[in-house]
Short mmCIF file of C-alpha atoms and ligand atoms in Angstrom, two decimals:
data_model
loop_
_atom_site.label_atom_id
_atom_site.label_comp_id
_atom_site.label_asym_id
_atom_site.label_seq_id
_atom_site.Cartn_x
_atom_site.Cartn_y
_atom_site.Cartn_z
CA MET A 25 109.72 33.59 323.81
CA ARG A 26 111.19 34.08 320.34
CA ILE A 27 114.91 33.46 320.67
CA PHE A 28 117.65 34.06 318.09
CA VAL A 29 120.56 31.66 318.72
CA THR A 30 123.96 32.26 317.15
CA GLY A 31 126.27 29.23 317.04
CA GLY A 32 123.35 26.94 317.89
CA ALA A 33 124.77 23.96 315.99
CA GLY A 34 127.83 23.73 318.25
CA TYR A 35 128.40 21.64 321.34
CA ILE A 36 126.80 23.86 323.98
CA GLY A 37 124.39 25.41 321.48
CA SER A 38 122.85 22.10 320.41
CA HIS A 39 122.20 21.06 324.01
CA THR A 40 120.67 24.44 324.75
CA LEU A 41 118.40 24.14 321.71
CA VAL A 42 117.01 20.90 323.16
CA GLN A 43 116.34 22.68 326.45
CA LEU A 44 114.72 25.74 324.86
CA LEU A 45 112.60 23.79 322.36
CA GLY A 46 111.47 21.53 325.20
CA ALA A 47 110.37 24.62 327.11
CA GLY A 48 108.22 25.66 324.14
CA HIS A 49 110.25 28.61 322.84
CA ASP A 50 110.38 29.52 319.14
CA LEU A 51 113.90 29.61 317.77
CA CYS A 52 115.95 30.89 314.87
CA VAL A 53 119.47 29.44 314.69
CA LEU A 54 122.24 31.23 312.80
CA ASP A 55 125.51 29.33 312.31
CA ASN A 56 128.26 29.28 309.68
CA PHE A 57 129.11 25.63 310.51
CA SER A 58 132.80 26.48 310.83
CA ASN A 59 133.01 24.09 313.80
CA SER A 60 129.79 22.09 313.64
CA SER A 61 127.57 20.06 311.36
CA LEU A 62 123.99 20.06 310.13
CA GLU A 63 123.70 16.55 311.53
CA ALA A 64 123.67 17.96 315.07
CA LEU A 65 120.63 20.08 314.20
CA ARG A 66 118.89 17.16 312.52
CA ARG A 67 119.26 15.23 315.76
CA VAL A 68 118.01 18.14 317.85
CA ARG A 69 114.85 18.15 315.73
CA GLN A 70 114.55 14.39 316.15
CA LEU A 71 115.06 14.51 319.94
CA THR A 72 112.57 17.31 320.52
CA ASN A 73 110.14 16.58 317.71
CA ARG A 74 110.13 20.31 317.07
CA ASP A 75 111.35 22.49 314.22
CA PHE A 76 113.07 25.89 314.15
CA ALA A 77 114.29 28.39 311.59
CA LEU A 78 117.87 28.02 310.35
CA VAL A 79 120.10 30.57 308.64
CA GLU A 80 123.50 29.44 307.41
CA ALA A 81 125.53 32.62 307.75
CA ASP A 82 128.44 34.26 309.48
CA ILE A 83 127.80 36.82 312.22
CA ARG A 84 130.32 39.05 310.42
CA ASP A 85 128.04 39.17 307.37
CA THR A 86 126.18 42.27 308.52
CA ALA A 87 123.55 42.34 305.79
CA THR A 88 122.47 38.70 306.16
CA LEU A 89 122.59 38.84 309.96
CA THR A 90 120.50 42.01 310.13
CA GLU A 91 117.95 40.71 307.65
CA ALA A 92 117.64 37.39 309.50
CA MET A 93 117.30 39.06 312.88
CA SER A 94 114.79 41.69 311.74
CA GLY A 95 112.76 39.06 309.89
CA PHE A 96 112.56 36.84 312.98
CA ALA A 97 111.96 39.73 315.42
CA PRO A 98 113.30 37.97 318.53
CA ASP A 99 112.58 38.80 322.16
CA ALA A 100 116.11 37.73 323.07
CA VAL A 101 119.43 36.56 321.65
CA VAL A 102 121.64 33.75 322.94
CA HIS A 103 125.12 34.31 321.56
CA PHE A 104 127.28 31.17 321.35
CA ALA A 105 129.00 31.85 318.00
CA GLY A 106 132.71 32.18 318.49
CA LEU A 107 136.07 30.52 318.05
CA LYS A 108 137.36 28.89 321.23
CA ALA A 109 140.76 27.23 320.80
CA VAL A 110 143.21 28.88 323.18
CA GLY A 111 146.33 27.68 321.32
CA GLU A 112 145.01 28.74 317.91
CA SER A 113 144.10 32.16 319.30
CA GLY A 114 147.80 32.73 320.02
CA GLU A 115 148.75 31.80 316.46
CA LYS A 116 145.90 33.67 314.72
CA PRO A 117 144.93 36.50 317.07
CA LEU A 118 143.39 38.68 314.34
CA LEU A 119 141.09 35.86 313.29
CA TYR A 120 139.89 35.63 316.90
CA TYR A 121 139.40 39.38 317.33
CA ASP A 122 137.56 39.54 314.02
CA ASN A 123 135.33 36.53 314.58
CA ASN A 124 134.59 37.03 318.27
CA VAL A 125 134.79 40.79 318.80
CA THR A 126 133.78 42.24 315.40
CA GLY A 127 131.16 39.51 315.10
CA SER A 128 129.68 40.47 318.46
CA ALA A 129 129.65 44.18 317.57
CA ASN A 130 127.71 43.29 314.41
CA LEU A 131 125.31 41.25 316.46
CA LEU A 132 124.55 44.11 318.86
CA ALA A 133 124.04 46.47 315.91
CA ALA A 134 121.64 43.98 314.33
CA MET A 135 119.79 43.76 317.64
CA ASP A 136 119.44 47.55 317.64
CA THR A 137 117.99 47.45 314.14
CA ALA A 138 115.59 44.66 315.12
CA GLY A 139 114.64 46.35 318.41
CA CYS A 140 115.86 43.40 320.49
CA ARG A 141 117.25 44.36 323.92
CA ARG A 142 118.06 41.10 325.69
CA ILE A 143 121.17 39.01 325.31
CA VAL A 144 122.72 35.99 327.00
CA PHE A 145 126.41 35.77 326.13
CA SER A 146 128.78 32.77 326.29
CA SER A 147 131.69 34.09 328.26
CA SER A 148 134.28 31.99 330.03
CA ALA A 149 136.02 31.57 333.36
CA THR A 150 139.19 32.11 331.35
CA VAL A 151 138.57 35.88 331.67
CA TYR A 152 139.82 35.62 335.28
CA GLY A 153 143.30 34.41 334.34
CA GLU A 154 145.60 33.39 337.20
CA ALA A 155 143.62 32.88 340.44
CA GLN A 156 144.35 35.53 343.06
CA TYR A 157 142.02 33.59 345.35
CA LEU A 158 139.60 30.68 345.08
CA PRO A 159 136.82 30.07 344.45
CA PHE A 160 136.61 32.59 341.60
CA ASP A 161 133.75 34.96 342.34
CA GLU A 162 132.44 37.46 339.79
CA ASP A 163 134.40 40.31 341.42
CA HIS A 164 137.73 38.57 340.90
CA PRO A 165 140.04 40.76 338.75
CA ILE A 166 139.77 40.18 335.00
CA ALA A 167 143.21 39.35 333.56
CA PRO A 168 143.00 36.82 330.72
CA THR A 169 146.31 35.27 329.69
CA ASN A 170 145.64 34.56 326.00
CA PRO A 171 143.95 36.24 323.00
CA TYR A 172 140.87 33.98 323.23
CA GLY A 173 140.29 35.09 326.82
CA ARG A 174 140.86 38.71 325.87
CA THR A 175 138.19 38.50 323.14
CA LYS A 176 135.74 37.26 325.79
CA ALA A 177 136.70 40.06 328.20
CA MET A 178 136.33 42.66 325.42
CA VAL A 179 132.92 41.41 324.37
CA GLU A 180 131.80 41.48 328.01
CA GLU A 181 132.80 45.16 328.19
CA MET A 182 131.14 45.91 324.86
CA ILE A 183 127.88 44.34 325.99
CA ARG A 184 128.10 46.21 329.31
CA ASP A 185 128.47 49.54 327.45
CA TRP A 186 125.67 48.65 325.03
CA THR A 187 123.37 47.77 327.92
CA ALA A 188 124.11 51.07 329.65
CA ALA A 189 123.37 53.00 326.44
CA THR A 190 120.19 51.14 325.49
CA ASP A 191 116.89 51.83 327.22
CA GLY A 192 115.42 48.73 328.80
CA ALA A 193 118.36 46.51 327.82
CA SER A 194 119.28 43.43 329.81
CA ALA A 195 122.31 41.16 329.50
CA ALA A 196 123.64 38.06 331.24
CA LEU A 197 127.34 37.34 330.72
CA LEU A 198 127.60 33.66 331.58
CA ARG A 199 131.13 32.70 332.60
CA TYR A 200 131.24 28.97 331.93
CA PHE A 201 133.72 26.84 333.80
CA ASN A 202 134.51 23.47 332.09
CA PRO A 203 131.49 22.14 330.14
CA VAL A 204 131.55 18.34 329.66
CA GLY A 205 129.18 15.42 329.08
CA ALA A 206 126.33 14.95 326.64
CA HIS A 207 122.57 14.70 326.36
CA GLU A 208 121.38 11.59 328.18
CA SER A 209 120.14 10.05 324.92
CA GLY A 210 123.73 9.93 323.64
CA ARG A 211 122.44 11.37 320.33
CA ILE A 212 124.23 14.72 320.61
CA GLY A 213 127.57 15.51 322.21
CA GLU A 214 130.95 17.15 321.80
CA ASP A 215 132.57 16.46 318.43
CA PRO A 216 136.00 18.10 318.21
CA ARG A 217 137.33 18.32 314.65
CA ASP A 218 141.01 17.71 315.41
CA ILE A 219 142.99 16.15 318.26
CA PRO A 220 141.07 17.30 321.36
CA ASN A 221 142.79 19.96 323.48
CA ASN A 222 140.44 19.39 326.39
CA LEU A 223 140.59 16.64 328.94
CA MET A 224 137.15 15.05 328.70
CA PRO A 225 136.94 14.55 324.91
CA PHE A 226 140.52 13.24 324.99
CA ILE A 227 139.67 10.68 327.68
CA ALA A 228 136.54 9.73 325.70
CA GLN A 229 138.59 9.09 322.55
CA VAL A 230 141.09 6.95 324.49
CA ALA A 231 138.19 5.01 326.02
CA VAL A 232 136.72 4.26 322.59
CA GLY A 233 140.10 3.30 321.11
CA ARG A 234 140.60 6.28 318.82
CA ARG A 235 143.74 7.33 320.74
CA ALA A 236 146.31 5.17 322.51
CA LYS A 237 146.69 7.00 325.81
CA LEU A 238 146.05 10.15 327.75
CA SER A 239 148.96 12.42 328.70
CA VAL A 240 148.37 13.78 332.18
CA PHE A 241 149.86 17.25 332.13
CA GLY A 242 151.74 17.40 335.42
CA ASP A 243 151.39 15.52 338.70
CA ASP A 244 153.24 17.97 340.92
CA TYR A 245 150.56 20.63 341.42
CA GLU A 246 149.39 21.56 344.90
CA THR A 247 146.18 19.55 344.69
CA ARG A 248 144.87 16.36 346.36
CA ASP A 249 146.76 14.06 343.99
CA GLY A 250 149.10 16.51 342.25
CA THR A 251 147.07 16.74 339.01
CA GLY A 252 145.17 19.82 337.80
CA GLU A 253 141.80 20.57 339.33
CA ARG A 254 138.86 22.06 337.39
CA ASP A 255 135.17 22.78 337.89
CA TYR A 256 133.49 20.53 335.32
CA ILE A 257 129.88 21.39 334.58
CA HIS A 258 127.45 19.00 332.86
CA VAL A 259 126.40 20.49 329.53
CA VAL A 260 122.73 19.74 330.28
CA ASP A 261 122.98 21.75 333.52
CA LEU A 262 124.67 24.49 331.51
CA ALA A 263 121.81 24.42 329.00
CA ALA A 264 119.35 24.87 331.87
CA ALA A 265 121.36 27.88 333.07
CA HIS A 266 120.60 29.54 329.70
CA SER A 267 116.87 29.10 330.21
CA ALA A 268 117.20 30.62 333.67
CA ALA A 269 119.29 33.50 332.30
CA LEU A 270 116.71 34.24 329.60
CA GLU A 271 114.00 34.42 332.24
CA TYR A 272 116.23 36.63 334.36
CA CYS A 273 116.80 39.02 331.45
CA ALA A 274 113.06 39.17 330.80
CA ARG A 275 112.40 40.50 334.32
CA THR A 276 115.42 42.79 334.83
CA GLU A 277 117.41 45.58 333.22
CA GLY A 278 121.18 45.99 333.31
CA CYS A 279 124.16 43.74 332.77
CA GLU A 280 125.44 41.01 335.10
CA ALA A 281 128.36 38.60 334.85
CA ILE A 282 127.41 35.24 336.36
CA ASN A 283 129.57 32.15 336.93
CA VAL A 284 128.21 28.85 335.72
CA GLY A 285 129.92 26.00 337.53
CA THR A 286 129.36 23.49 340.29
CA GLY A 287 131.68 25.06 342.87
CA ARG A 288 133.58 21.79 343.16
CA GLY A 289 136.98 20.91 341.71
CA ILE A 290 137.79 17.51 340.19
CA THR A 291 141.38 16.47 339.45
CA VAL A 292 142.56 14.84 336.24
CA MET A 293 143.08 11.50 337.96
CA GLU A 294 139.66 11.66 339.61
CA MET A 295 138.11 12.23 336.19
CA VAL A 296 140.04 9.30 334.71
CA ALA A 297 138.82 7.04 337.53
CA ALA A 298 135.21 8.17 337.08
CA TYR A 299 135.43 7.56 333.33
CA GLU A 300 136.87 4.07 333.87
CA GLU A 301 133.86 3.34 336.05
CA ALA A 302 131.50 4.62 333.34
CA CYS A 303 133.05 2.76 330.41
CA GLY A 304 133.93 -0.39 332.32
CA HIS A 305 137.59 -0.64 331.36
CA ALA A 306 140.96 0.93 332.15
CA ILE A 307 142.01 4.19 330.46
CA ALA A 308 145.71 4.23 329.56
CA ALA A 309 147.32 7.36 331.01
CA GLU A 310 150.90 8.49 331.53
CA ILE A 311 152.31 11.42 333.40
CA ALA A 312 153.69 14.10 331.07
CA PRO A 313 155.23 17.53 331.71
CA ARG A 314 152.98 20.40 332.75
CA ARG A 315 151.21 22.19 329.88
CA PRO A 316 152.45 25.79 329.65
CA GLY A 317 149.88 28.28 330.92
CA ASP A 318 147.96 25.77 333.04
CA VAL A 319 146.97 26.64 336.59
CA ALA A 320 146.72 24.18 339.47
CA SER A 321 143.08 24.77 340.37
CA SER A 322 140.02 26.58 339.11
CA TYR A 323 136.51 26.44 340.50
CA ALA A 324 133.52 28.73 340.73
CA ALA A 325 131.75 30.63 343.45
CA THR A 326 128.15 29.74 342.68
CA ALA A 327 126.17 32.02 345.01
CA LYS A 328 125.43 34.67 342.39
CA ALA A 329 123.94 32.16 339.95
CA ALA A 330 121.79 30.76 342.76
CA ARG A 331 120.68 34.24 343.82
CA LEU A 332 119.98 35.82 340.43
CA LEU A 333 119.05 32.84 338.31
CA ASN A 334 117.68 30.50 340.95
CA TRP A 335 119.84 27.89 339.22
CA HIS A 336 122.39 25.40 340.44
CA ALA A 337 124.11 22.41 338.87
CA GLU A 338 122.36 19.13 339.58
CA ARG A 339 124.50 16.54 337.84
CA GLY A 340 127.71 15.09 339.27
CA VAL A 341 130.83 13.60 337.76
CA ASP A 342 129.27 10.16 337.29
CA ALA A 343 126.48 11.55 335.11
CA MET A 344 129.07 13.59 333.18
CA CYS A 345 131.14 10.49 332.39
CA GLU A 346 128.18 8.17 331.74
CA SER A 347 126.58 10.56 329.25
CA SER A 348 129.91 11.28 327.56
CA TRP A 349 130.52 7.55 327.19
CA ARG A 350 127.01 6.92 325.81
CA TRP A 351 127.63 9.57 323.15
CA GLN A 352 131.22 8.50 322.38
CA SER A 353 130.59 4.75 322.31
CA THR A 354 127.62 5.04 319.96
CA ASN A 355 129.19 7.76 317.78
CA SER A 356 132.87 6.82 317.75
CA GLU A 357 133.57 9.25 314.89
CA GLY A 358 131.24 11.92 316.25
CA TYR A 359 128.74 13.27 313.71
CA GLY A 360 131.05 12.12 310.90
CA GLU A 361 129.64 8.63 311.18
CA LYS A 362 125.89 8.93 310.82
CA ALA A 363 124.37 6.85 313.57
P1 LIG B 415 131.46 25.13 319.32
O1 LIG B 415 132.64 25.44 318.46
O2 LIG B 415 130.99 23.72 319.38
O3 LIG B 415 130.23 26.06 318.94
C1 LIG B 415 130.37 27.35 318.40
C2 LIG B 415 129.45 27.46 317.21
O4 LIG B 415 129.56 28.77 316.65
C3 LIG B 415 129.78 26.47 316.09
O5 LIG B 415 128.60 25.85 315.64
C4 LIG B 415 130.41 27.35 315.01
O6 LIG B 415 130.20 26.82 313.70
C5 LIG B 415 129.70 28.67 315.24
N1 LIG B 415 130.44 29.87 314.81
C6 LIG B 415 131.72 30.20 315.10
N2 LIG B 415 132.03 31.38 314.54
C7 LIG B 415 130.91 31.80 313.87
C8 LIG B 415 130.62 32.94 313.08
N3 LIG B 415 131.54 33.88 312.83
N4 LIG B 415 129.38 33.06 312.55
C9 LIG B 415 128.44 32.10 312.78
N5 LIG B 415 128.67 30.99 313.51
C10 LIG B 415 129.90 30.84 314.04
O7 LIG B 415 131.81 25.66 320.80
P2 LIG B 415 131.04 25.45 322.16
O8 LIG B 415 131.91 24.62 323.04
O9 LIG B 415 129.65 25.05 321.90
O10 LIG B 415 131.10 26.93 322.72
C11 LIG B 415 130.05 27.87 322.53
C12 LIG B 415 130.48 29.20 323.10
O11 LIG B 415 130.81 29.01 324.49
C13 LIG B 415 131.70 29.80 322.45
O12 LIG B 415 131.53 31.20 322.36
C14 LIG B 415 132.82 29.47 323.43
O13 LIG B 415 133.86 30.40 323.36
C15 LIG B 415 132.10 29.53 324.75
N6 LIG B 415 132.74 28.72 325.80
C16 LIG B 415 132.98 27.40 325.58
C17 LIG B 415 133.63 26.64 326.56
C18 LIG B 415 133.95 25.18 326.34
O14 LIG B 415 134.81 24.63 327.06
N7 LIG B 415 133.31 24.47 325.41
C19 LIG B 415 134.01 27.24 327.77
C20 LIG B 415 133.72 28.60 327.97
C21 LIG B 415 133.08 29.32 326.97
N1 LIG B 416 144.68 17.86 330.77
C1 LIG B 416 145.51 16.74 330.74
N2 LIG B 416 145.65 16.09 329.53
C2 LIG B 416 145.01 16.49 328.39
C3 LIG B 416 144.17 17.62 328.45
C4 LIG B 416 144.03 18.30 329.66
O1 LIG B 416 146.11 16.34 331.73
O2 LIG B 416 145.20 15.86 327.33
C5 LIG B 416 144.49 18.55 332.07
C6 LIG B 416 144.90 20.01 332.06
O3 LIG B 416 146.28 20.14 332.37
C7 LIG B 416 143.98 20.59 333.13
C8 LIG B 416 142.71 19.75 333.02
O4 LIG B 416 143.11 18.55 332.35
O5 LIG B 416 144.54 20.36 334.43
C9 LIG B 416 141.62 20.44 332.22
O6 LIG B 416 142.14 20.85 330.97
P1 LIG B 416 141.20 21.42 329.82
O7 LIG B 416 142.08 21.78 328.65
O8 LIG B 416 140.09 20.46 329.56
O9 LIG B 416 140.55 22.72 330.47
P2 LIG B 416 141.21 24.11 330.91
O10 LIG B 416 142.64 23.85 331.26
O11 LIG B 416 141.06 24.99 329.75
O12 LIG B 416 140.44 24.53 332.09
#
């Protein structure tokens, strides 16, 4: 397949490129590098021993996007490009609506021009908001609690309308739970620019000595040990879900939202213990107040992914921590320090 990948230089994008190149697909990556580096793509080429087209551009630059897409003539698009910091989305909502929503509208228009009718979109479990029941299945009400989540919900609706209006169109809206870990080589991984907001990269930076200690946001939730519970999904399993979704879109028409998770919750303290095992030393952690907006538990119903995509997560928490540690310990400054 010829696949046009927006945001391919980012964390999930780079791992998916490895998967898709390994499967023999031909790729064109478009990224503005607002939250990623060329180094990640250099390493993807090295790991796979394959090349791909690269366009440095913003998805809001209609002319460049349309020209790149029409020139490449893809069979399908995988759309990762987006801003993803929940806190920042509250401070700069218009930036988020512009980048994520306007950008996605441009992308669909460019697909129309190029005659491309298949898309796999990076949505998020955050579209569900507060759990009315668990596990979250795809019919759970959509009620995001922050602007970032609302951009994802809006783009889902936009893609659903576009699919309905476009003959032969097919879309998979992948609702990721909590992607963590790294490629088993340790050559590519998550490289947050600032202080990490998310648990796993924060633990990794404490483990490698970049930060003094982890603050555990609350130990009085109704969970096994009182700390927050999430459905962490290995990024390599997530990458494989994109391959499966592309194949699904090639054989179907219509638009489906599909959870991508393991179905199993892991608490903050369980993750700390697993990481200590992986890195071989203690991780300093102290209990801190709850983080506003956090929920006690979140985990996925996985039956729809199994049924439609014939995909399920294969890697457990040990592989998540081991691969994260391999990446972090050999690239302590992320891509900033050329390994
Ligand atoms: P990331 O920031 O590492 O990757 C996003 C990529 O998109 C980056 O390379 C960035 O430079 C690029 N980009 C952003 N805006 C762009 C624009 N206007 N034009 C061109 N390129 C642009 O993030 P990630 O963790 O790899 O996430 C990928 C997608 O998955 C995002 O849409 C994100 O919202 C979604 N998602 C991520 C998570 C997570 O926890 N990482 C969870 C659910 C959903
Ligand atoms: N968390 C924590 N300390 C941190 C970052 C996160 O205790 O420095 C907790 C957070 O309260 C939640 C879990 O780890 O229970 C996962 O948080 P993350 O931000 O990674 O994912 P999200 O809350 O967006 O699902």
